[in-house]
mmCIF file of C-alpha atoms in Angstrom:
data_model
loop_
_atom_site.group_PDB
_atom_site.id
_atom_site.type_symbol
_atom_site.label_atom_id
_atom_site.label_comp_id
_atom_site.label_asym_id
_atom_site.label_seq_id
_atom_site.Cartn_x
_atom_site.Cartn_y
_atom_site.Cartn_z
ATOM 1 C CA MET A 1 17.559 -2.899 2.622
ATOM 2 C CA CYS A 2 15.191 -5.665 1.792
ATOM 3 C CA ARG A 3 11.830 -5.781 3.513
ATOM 4 C CA ASP A 4 9.055 -8.467 3.827
ATOM 5 C CA VAL A 5 5.820 -6.609 3.833
ATOM 6 C CA ALA A 6 2.220 -7.847 3.852
ATOM 7 C CA TRP A 7 -0.627 -5.615 2.656
ATOM 8 C CA GLY A 8 -4.270 -6.180 2.223
ATOM 9 C CA ARG A 9 -4.744 -8.397 5.268
ATOM 10 C CA GLY A 10 -7.890 -8.371 7.351
ATOM 11 C CA ALA A 11 -11.649 -8.887 6.727
ATOM 12 C CA ALA A 12 -12.201 -8.141 3.016
ATOM 13 C CA PRO A 13 -9.559 -5.464 2.927
ATOM 14 C CA LEU A 14 -9.921 -4.880 -0.782
ATOM 15 C CA ALA A 15 -13.560 -5.427 -1.425
ATOM 16 C CA GLY A 16 -16.439 -3.640 -3.108
ATOM 17 C CA GLY A 17 -14.645 -3.680 -6.460
ATOM 18 C CA ALA A 18 -11.303 -2.301 -5.248
ATOM 19 C CA GLU A 19 -9.781 -5.821 -5.621
ATOM 20 C CA LEU A 20 -10.484 -5.559 -9.271
ATOM 21 C CA LEU A 21 -7.741 -2.868 -9.484
ATOM 22 C CA PHE A 22 -5.316 -5.573 -8.374
ATOM 23 C CA ASP A 23 -6.410 -8.385 -10.683
ATOM 24 C CA GLY A 24 -8.933 -9.685 -8.183
ATOM 25 C CA VAL A 25 -6.250 -10.402 -5.441
ATOM 26 C CA LYS A 26 -7.403 -9.313 -2.020
ATOM 27 C CA LYS A 27 -4.048 -10.141 -0.013
ATOM 28 C CA HIS A 28 -0.430 -9.714 -0.950
ATOM 29 C CA GLN A 29 2.725 -10.839 0.691
ATOM 30 C CA VAL A 30 5.752 -9.350 -0.950
ATOM 31 C CA THR A 31 9.495 -9.096 -0.439
ATOM 32 C CA LEU A 32 10.509 -5.795 -1.637
ATOM 33 C CA PRO A 33 13.763 -5.550 -3.655
ATOM 34 C CA CYS A 34 17.046 -4.640 -1.749
ATOM 35 C CA GLN A 35 18.160 -0.965 -2.109
ATOM 36 C CA PRO A 36 20.617 1.200 -0.353
ATOM 37 C CA GLU A 37 18.230 3.383 1.581
ATOM 38 C CA PRO A 38 15.311 2.158 3.759
ATOM 39 C CA TRP A 39 11.949 1.586 2.271
ATOM 40 C CA ASP A 40 9.183 3.845 3.235
ATOM 41 C CA ILE A 41 5.487 4.126 2.430
ATOM 42 C CA ARG A 42 6.149 6.452 -0.510
ATOM 43 C CA LYS A 43 8.452 3.929 -2.114
ATOM 44 C CA LEU A 44 6.026 1.133 -1.437
ATOM 45 C CA LEU A 45 3.182 2.913 -3.120
ATOM 46 C CA LYS A 46 5.369 3.624 -6.140
ATOM 47 C CA TRP A 47 6.339 -0.033 -6.179
ATOM 48 C CA ILE A 48 2.744 -1.179 -5.817
ATOM 49 C CA LYS A 49 1.740 1.000 -8.719
ATOM 50 C CA GLN A 50 4.382 -0.420 -10.890
ATOM 51 C CA ASN A 51 4.150 -3.936 -9.977
ATOM 52 C CA LEU A 52 0.578 -4.870 -8.666
ATOM 53 C CA LEU A 53 -1.907 -2.240 -9.588
ATOM 54 C CA LYS A 54 -3.366 -3.567 -12.894
ATOM 55 C CA GLU A 55 -5.927 -0.913 -14.003
ATOM 56 C CA ARG A 56 -7.464 2.439 -13.187
ATOM 57 C CA GLN A 57 -4.614 3.843 -11.165
ATOM 58 C CA GLU A 58 -6.546 7.066 -10.532
ATOM 59 C CA LEU A 59 -9.016 5.129 -8.352
ATOM 60 C CA PHE A 60 -6.191 4.147 -6.005
ATOM 61 C CA MET A 61 -3.582 6.791 -6.285
ATOM 62 C CA GLU A 62 -3.328 10.459 -6.614
ATOM 63 C CA GLY A 63 0.078 11.862 -7.220
ATOM 64 C CA GLU A 64 2.537 9.887 -5.011
ATOM 65 C CA SER A 65 0.034 9.081 -2.463
ATOM 66 C CA VAL A 66 -3.308 7.222 -2.097
ATOM 67 C CA ARG A 67 -6.341 9.123 -3.152
ATOM 68 C CA PRO A 68 -8.701 10.741 -0.617
ATOM 69 C CA GLY A 69 -11.084 8.175 0.696
ATOM 70 C CA ILE A 70 -8.447 5.405 1.035
ATOM 71 C CA LEU A 71 -7.712 4.697 4.690
ATOM 72 C CA VAL A 72 -4.087 3.416 5.292
ATOM 73 C CA LEU A 73 -3.298 1.312 8.511
ATOM 74 C CA ILE A 74 0.204 0.245 9.447
ATOM 75 C CA ASN A 75 0.173 -2.647 11.853
ATOM 76 C CA ASP A 76 -3.461 -1.597 12.745
ATOM 77 C CA ALA A 77 -2.540 2.113 13.410
ATOM 78 C CA ASP A 78 -3.638 4.980 11.204
ATOM 79 C CA TRP A 79 -0.743 5.964 9.062
ATOM 80 C CA GLU A 80 -1.299 9.681 9.994
ATOM 81 C CA LEU A 81 0.107 8.751 13.508
ATOM 82 C CA MET A 82 3.143 6.834 11.872
ATOM 83 C CA GLY A 83 4.402 9.615 9.618
ATOM 84 C CA GLU A 84 2.258 8.899 6.471
ATOM 85 C CA LEU A 85 4.452 8.660 3.383
ATOM 86 C CA ASP A 86 7.739 8.948 5.384
ATOM 87 C CA TYR A 87 7.063 5.871 7.668
ATOM 88 C CA LYS A 88 10.130 3.615 7.328
ATOM 89 C CA LEU A 89 8.934 0.075 6.784
ATOM 90 C CA GLN A 90 10.110 -2.616 9.101
ATOM 91 C CA ASP A 91 10.198 -6.435 8.239
ATOM 92 C CA GLN A 92 6.835 -8.088 8.557
ATOM 93 C CA ASP A 93 4.967 -4.763 8.641
ATOM 94 C CA ASN A 94 1.166 -5.130 7.816
ATOM 95 C CA VAL A 95 -0.101 -2.231 5.571
ATOM 96 C CA LEU A 96 -3.899 -2.272 5.098
ATOM 97 C CA PHE A 97 -5.676 -0.072 2.438
ATOM 98 C CA ILE A 98 -9.375 0.387 2.993
ATOM 99 C CA SER A 99 -11.487 2.104 0.572
ATOM 100 C CA THR A 100 -14.249 4.292 2.112
ATOM 101 C CA LEU A 101 -15.478 5.265 -1.202
ATOM 102 C CA HIS A 102 -18.830 3.636 -2.196
ATOM 103 C CA GLY A 103 -20.940 3.901 -5.285
ATOM 104 C CA GLY A 104 -24.452 5.004 -5.120
#
């Protein structure tokens, strides 16, 4: 299944330096490659890590998930209400990553 997914939409969704991990790009509109099984957030994060995350992966990811301090919204709803890593992506889903980590 192929999926059109937007991530990073909203008011300064990758700001405060987080956008530097993605080559300075704050918004991404992607068409995920076709595959036999449906795309879920777990597979999306792996794809983001392999294709978009340019440096310091440890600041965005921990294991197969986002690191603590990264809020994930799927269509403006907390991903914890949507099934977290197991949420099956739908066409035109909007996935937003917000860093709540701040330097001192």
